[in-house]
Amino acid sequence: MLALFRRKALMCSPLLVSLFALSACISPGQPPAPPLPALAKAAPFTSTDANFAQQLNEMDLTHIALANLAKTHSARSDIALLSPTIVKDLTENHDTLTKLATAHTLTLPAKPSAQNQKVIDQLQHLYGAAFDRSYSRYFMSSTNKMTSVLTTEITTSKNTDLVKLATDTKTKITTYQSQIK
């Protein structure tokens, strides 16, 4: 009988050791867990970053409006078919830019500038081949200017979110340019 008791005691001893170990973990004398490290914050906007954000916002708003016109005013099927993609991509781009700017207390205009609105109004009255010529000319000119701004932002900015946005935008613009030529 004693041998049976010893056997049971030896079989239960690992269980007892585990229970004692666990009871030590829940003692009231334990110090609180250390605080979690702060999340890494993006680099703040410099004046160059803010200027870039405003230029990119202006381009996005203008090209979204013009691409919406291209859906119905273009005679070229490639422009008409590309325009919904431009609207979708640049709207996503604009939303991302707005979130970034808001996080850095920068308010971006919701409408194109008066100068760009004038271009939109002029193109709104054109249809067919006349629209295609004017749209292609304006698109290539404005995106070529914006490509150099994007390149500068990519190489000089310390804000990784803006650099990623600039890189993505440059890729999209290059794709659009190759299709609209």
C-alpha positions as a Markdown table, in Angstrom:
| # | Residue | x | y | z |
|---|---|---|---|---|
| 1 | Met | 0.0 | 0.0 | 0.0 |
| 2 | Leu | 2.9 | 2.3 | 0.8 |
| 3 | Ala | 4.5 | 1.5 | -2.5 |
| 4 | Leu | 1.2 | 2.5 | -4.3 |
| 5 | Phe | 1.1 | 5.8 | -2.4 |
| 6 | Arg | 4.7 | 6.6 | -3.3 |
| 7 | Arg | 4.0 | 5.8 | -7.0 |
| 8 | Lys | 1.0 | 8.2 | -7.0 |
| 9 | Ala | 3.0 | 10.8 | -5.2 |
| 10 | Leu | 5.8 | 10.6 | -7.8 |
| 11 | Met | 3.3 | 10.8 | -10.6 |
| 12 | Cys | 1.6 | 13.9 | -9.1 |
| 13 | Ser | 4.8 | 15.7 | -8.2 |
| 14 | Pro | 5.3 | 17.4 | -11.6 |
| 15 | Leu | 1.7 | 18.6 | -11.3 |
| 16 | Leu | 2.3 | 20.0 | -7.9 |
| 17 | Val | 5.6 | 21.7 | -8.9 |
| 18 | Ser | 3.8 | 23.3 | -11.8 |
| 19 | Leu | 1.0 | 24.5 | -9.5 |
| 20 | Phe | 3.5 | 26.0 | -7.0 |
| 21 | Ala | 5.3 | 27.7 | -9.9 |
| 22 | Leu | 2.1 | 29.2 | -11.2 |
| 23 | Ser | 1.1 | 30.4 | -7.8 |
| 24 | Ala | 4.3 | 32.4 | -7.6 |
| 25 | Cys | 3.3 | 34.2 | -10.8 |
| 26 | Ile | 0.1 | 35.6 | -9.4 |
| 27 | Ser | 1.4 | 36.9 | -6.1 |
| 28 | Pro | 0.3 | 40.4 | -5.3 |
| 29 | Gly | 3.8 | 41.7 | -4.9 |
| 30 | Gln | 4.6 | 41.6 | -8.7 |
| 31 | Pro | 5.6 | 45.0 | -10.2 |
| 32 | Pro | 3.4 | 46.3 | -13.1 |
| 33 | Ala | 4.4 | 45.6 | -16.6 |
| 34 | Pro | 6.6 | 48.3 | -18.2 |
| 35 | Pro | 4.9 | 50.7 | -20.6 |
| 36 | Leu | 5.0 | 50.0 | -24.3 |
| 37 | Pro | 7.4 | 52.1 | -26.3 |
| 38 | Ala | 5.9 | 55.0 | -28.2 |
| 39 | Leu | 5.0 | 54.5 | -31.8 |
| 40 | Ala | 7.5 | 56.0 | -34.2 |
| 41 | Lys | 6.1 | 59.3 | -35.6 |
| 42 | Ala | 6.7 | 60.3 | -39.1 |
| 43 | Ala | 9.1 | 63.2 | -39.7 |
| 44 | Pro | 7.3 | 66.5 | -39.5 |
| 45 | Phe | 6.5 | 68.5 | -42.7 |
| 46 | Thr | 9.1 | 71.0 | -43.6 |
| 47 | Ser | 8.2 | 74.0 | -45.6 |
| 48 | Thr | 9.4 | 72.1 | -48.7 |
| 49 | Asp | 7.1 | 69.2 | -47.8 |
| 50 | Ala | 4.1 | 71.5 | -47.3 |
| 51 | Asn | 4.8 | 73.2 | -50.7 |
| 52 | Phe | 5.0 | 69.8 | -52.4 |
| 53 | Ala | 1.8 | 68.7 | -50.8 |
| 54 | Gln | 0.0 | 71.8 | -52.1 |
| 55 | Gln | 1.4 | 71.3 | -55.6 |
| 56 | Leu | 0.4 | 67.6 | -55.6 |
| 57 | Asn | -3.0 | 68.4 | -54.3 |
| 58 | Glu | -3.4 | 71.0 | -57.1 |
| 59 | Met | -2.3 | 68.5 | -59.8 |
| 60 | Asp | -4.6 | 65.8 | -58.4 |
| 61 | Leu | -7.7 | 68.0 | -58.3 |
| 62 | Thr | -7.1 | 69.4 | -61.8 |
| 63 | His | -6.4 | 66.0 | -63.4 |
| 64 | Ile | -9.3 | 64.4 | -61.7 |
| 65 | Ala | -11.6 | 67.1 | -63.2 |
| 66 | Leu | -10.0 | 66.8 | -66.6 |
| 67 | Ala | -10.2 | 63.0 | -66.6 |
| 68 | Asn | -13.9 | 63.2 | -65.8 |
| 69 | Leu | -14.3 | 65.4 | -68.8 |
| 70 | Ala | -12.3 | 63.0 | -71.0 |
| 71 | Lys | -14.8 | 60.2 | -70.3 |
| 72 | Thr | -17.4 | 62.1 | -72.5 |
| 73 | His | -15.5 | 64.6 | -74.5 |
| 74 | Ser | -12.7 | 62.5 | -76.0 |
| 75 | Ala | -12.7 | 61.0 | -79.5 |
| 76 | Arg | -9.8 | 58.8 | -78.7 |
| 77 | Ser | -10.9 | 55.6 | -77.2 |
| 78 | Asp | -7.5 | 55.1 | -75.3 |
| 79 | Ile | -8.0 | 58.5 | -73.5 |
| 80 | Ala | -11.7 | 57.7 | -72.8 |
| 81 | Leu | -10.8 | 54.3 | -71.4 |
| 82 | Leu | -7.8 | 55.5 | -69.4 |
| 83 | Ser | -9.7 | 58.4 | -67.7 |
| 84 | Pro | -11.7 | 56.2 | -65.2 |
| 85 | Thr | -8.3 | 54.8 | -64.0 |
| 86 | Ile | -6.8 | 58.2 | -63.7 |
| 87 | Val | -9.9 | 59.4 | -61.7 |
| 88 | Lys | -9.7 | 56.4 | -59.4 |
| 89 | Asp | -5.9 | 56.5 | -58.9 |
| 90 | Leu | -5.7 | 60.2 | -58.3 |
| 91 | Thr | -8.7 | 60.2 | -56.0 |
| 92 | Glu | -7.0 | 57.6 | -53.8 |
| 93 | Asn | -3.8 | 59.7 | -54.1 |
| 94 | His | -5.7 | 62.8 | -53.0 |
| 95 | Asp | -7.3 | 61.0 | -50.1 |
| 96 | Thr | -3.9 | 59.8 | -48.9 |
| 97 | Leu | -2.4 | 63.2 | -49.3 |
| 98 | Thr | -5.3 | 64.8 | -47.3 |
| 99 | Lys | -4.8 | 62.3 | -44.4 |
| 100 | Leu | -1.1 | 63.1 | -44.3 |
| 101 | Ala | -1.6 | 66.8 | -44.5 |
| 102 | Thr | -4.3 | 66.7 | -41.8 |
| 103 | Ala | -2.0 | 64.7 | -39.5 |
| 104 | His | 0.6 | 67.6 | -39.9 |
| 105 | Thr | -2.0 | 70.4 | -39.4 |
| 106 | Leu | -1.9 | 71.4 | -43.1 |
| 107 | Thr | -5.2 | 72.3 | -44.7 |
| 108 | Leu | -5.3 | 71.7 | -48.5 |
| 109 | Pro | -7.8 | 73.4 | -50.8 |
| 110 | Ala | -10.7 | 71.3 | -52.0 |
| 111 | Lys | -11.0 | 73.0 | -55.4 |
| 112 | Pro | -8.4 | 73.7 | -58.2 |
| 113 | Ser | -6.8 | 77.1 | -58.3 |
| 114 | Ala | -8.4 | 79.8 | -60.5 |
| 115 | Gln | -5.7 | 79.3 | -63.1 |
| 116 | Asn | -6.3 | 75.6 | -63.3 |
| 117 | Gln | -10.1 | 76.1 | -63.2 |
| 118 | Lys | -9.7 | 78.3 | -66.3 |
| 119 | Val | -8.1 | 75.4 | -68.1 |
| 120 | Ile | -10.8 | 73.0 | -67.0 |
| 121 | Asp | -13.5 | 75.5 | -68.2 |
| 122 | Gln | -11.8 | 75.9 | -71.6 |
| 123 | Leu | -11.5 | 72.1 | -72.1 |
| 124 | Gln | -15.1 | 71.6 | -71.0 |
| 125 | His | -16.2 | 73.4 | -74.2 |
| 126 | Leu | -14.1 | 71.2 | -76.5 |
| 127 | Tyr | -15.1 | 67.8 | -78.0 |
| 128 | Gly | -13.6 | 65.2 | -80.2 |
| 129 | Ala | -10.2 | 65.8 | -81.8 |
| 130 | Ala | -9.9 | 69.4 | -80.5 |
| 131 | Phe | -10.4 | 68.1 | -76.9 |
| 132 | Asp | -7.9 | 65.3 | -77.4 |
| 133 | Arg | -5.2 | 67.7 | -78.7 |
| 134 | Ser | -5.7 | 70.2 | -75.9 |
| 135 | Tyr | -6.0 | 67.5 | -73.2 |
| 136 | Ser | -2.9 | 65.6 | -74.4 |
| 137 | Arg | -0.9 | 68.8 | -74.6 |
| 138 | Tyr | -1.9 | 70.0 | -71.2 |
| 139 | Phe | -1.5 | 66.6 | -69.6 |
| 140 | Met | 2.0 | 66.1 | -70.9 |
| 141 | Ser | 3.1 | 69.6 | -70.0 |
| 142 | Ser | 1.7 | 69.6 | -66.4 |
| 143 | Thr | 2.9 | 66.0 | -65.6 |
| 144 | Asn | 6.4 | 66.8 | -67.0 |
| 145 | Lys | 6.6 | 69.7 | -64.6 |
| 146 | Met | 5.2 | 67.6 | -61.7 |
| 147 | Thr | 7.6 | 64.8 | -62.4 |
| 148 | Ser | 10.5 | 67.0 | -61.6 |
| 149 | Val | 8.8 | 68.2 | -58.4 |
| 150 | Leu | 8.2 | 64.5 | -57.5 |
| 151 | Thr | 11.8 | 63.6 | -58.1 |
| 152 | Thr | 13.0 | 66.5 | -55.9 |
| 153 | Glu | 10.6 | 65.4 | -53.1 |
| 154 | Ile | 11.8 | 61.8 | -53.3 |
| 155 | Thr | 15.4 | 62.7 | -53.0 |
| 156 | Thr | 15.2 | 65.5 | -50.4 |
| 157 | Ser | 12.3 | 64.7 | -48.0 |
| 158 | Lys | 12.8 | 62.9 | -44.7 |
| 159 | Asn | 9.1 | 62.1 | -44.4 |
| 160 | Thr | 8.8 | 58.5 | -45.5 |
| 161 | Asp | 5.1 | 58.7 | -46.1 |
| 162 | Leu | 5.5 | 61.6 | -48.5 |
| 163 | Val | 8.4 | 59.9 | -50.2 |
| 164 | Lys | 6.3 | 56.8 | -50.8 |
| 165 | Leu | 3.3 | 58.9 | -52.1 |
| 166 | Ala | 5.7 | 60.8 | -54.4 |
| 167 | Thr | 7.2 | 57.5 | -55.7 |
| 168 | Asp | 3.8 | 56.0 | -56.3 |
| 169 | Thr | 2.5 | 59.1 | -58.0 |
| 170 | Lys | 5.6 | 59.3 | -60.3 |
| 171 | Thr | 5.1 | 55.7 | -61.4 |
| 172 | Lys | 1.4 | 56.3 | -62.2 |
| 173 | Ile | 2.1 | 59.5 | -64.1 |
| 174 | Thr | 4.8 | 57.9 | -66.2 |
| 175 | Thr | 2.3 | 55.1 | -67.0 |
| 176 | Tyr | -0.4 | 57.6 | -68.0 |
| 177 | Gln | 2.1 | 59.6 | -70.1 |
| 178 | Ser | 3.1 | 56.5 | -72.1 |
| 179 | Gln | -0.5 | 55.7 | -72.8 |
| 180 | Ile | -1.7 | 59.2 | -73.8 |
| 181 | Lys | 1.2 | 60.2 | -76.1 |
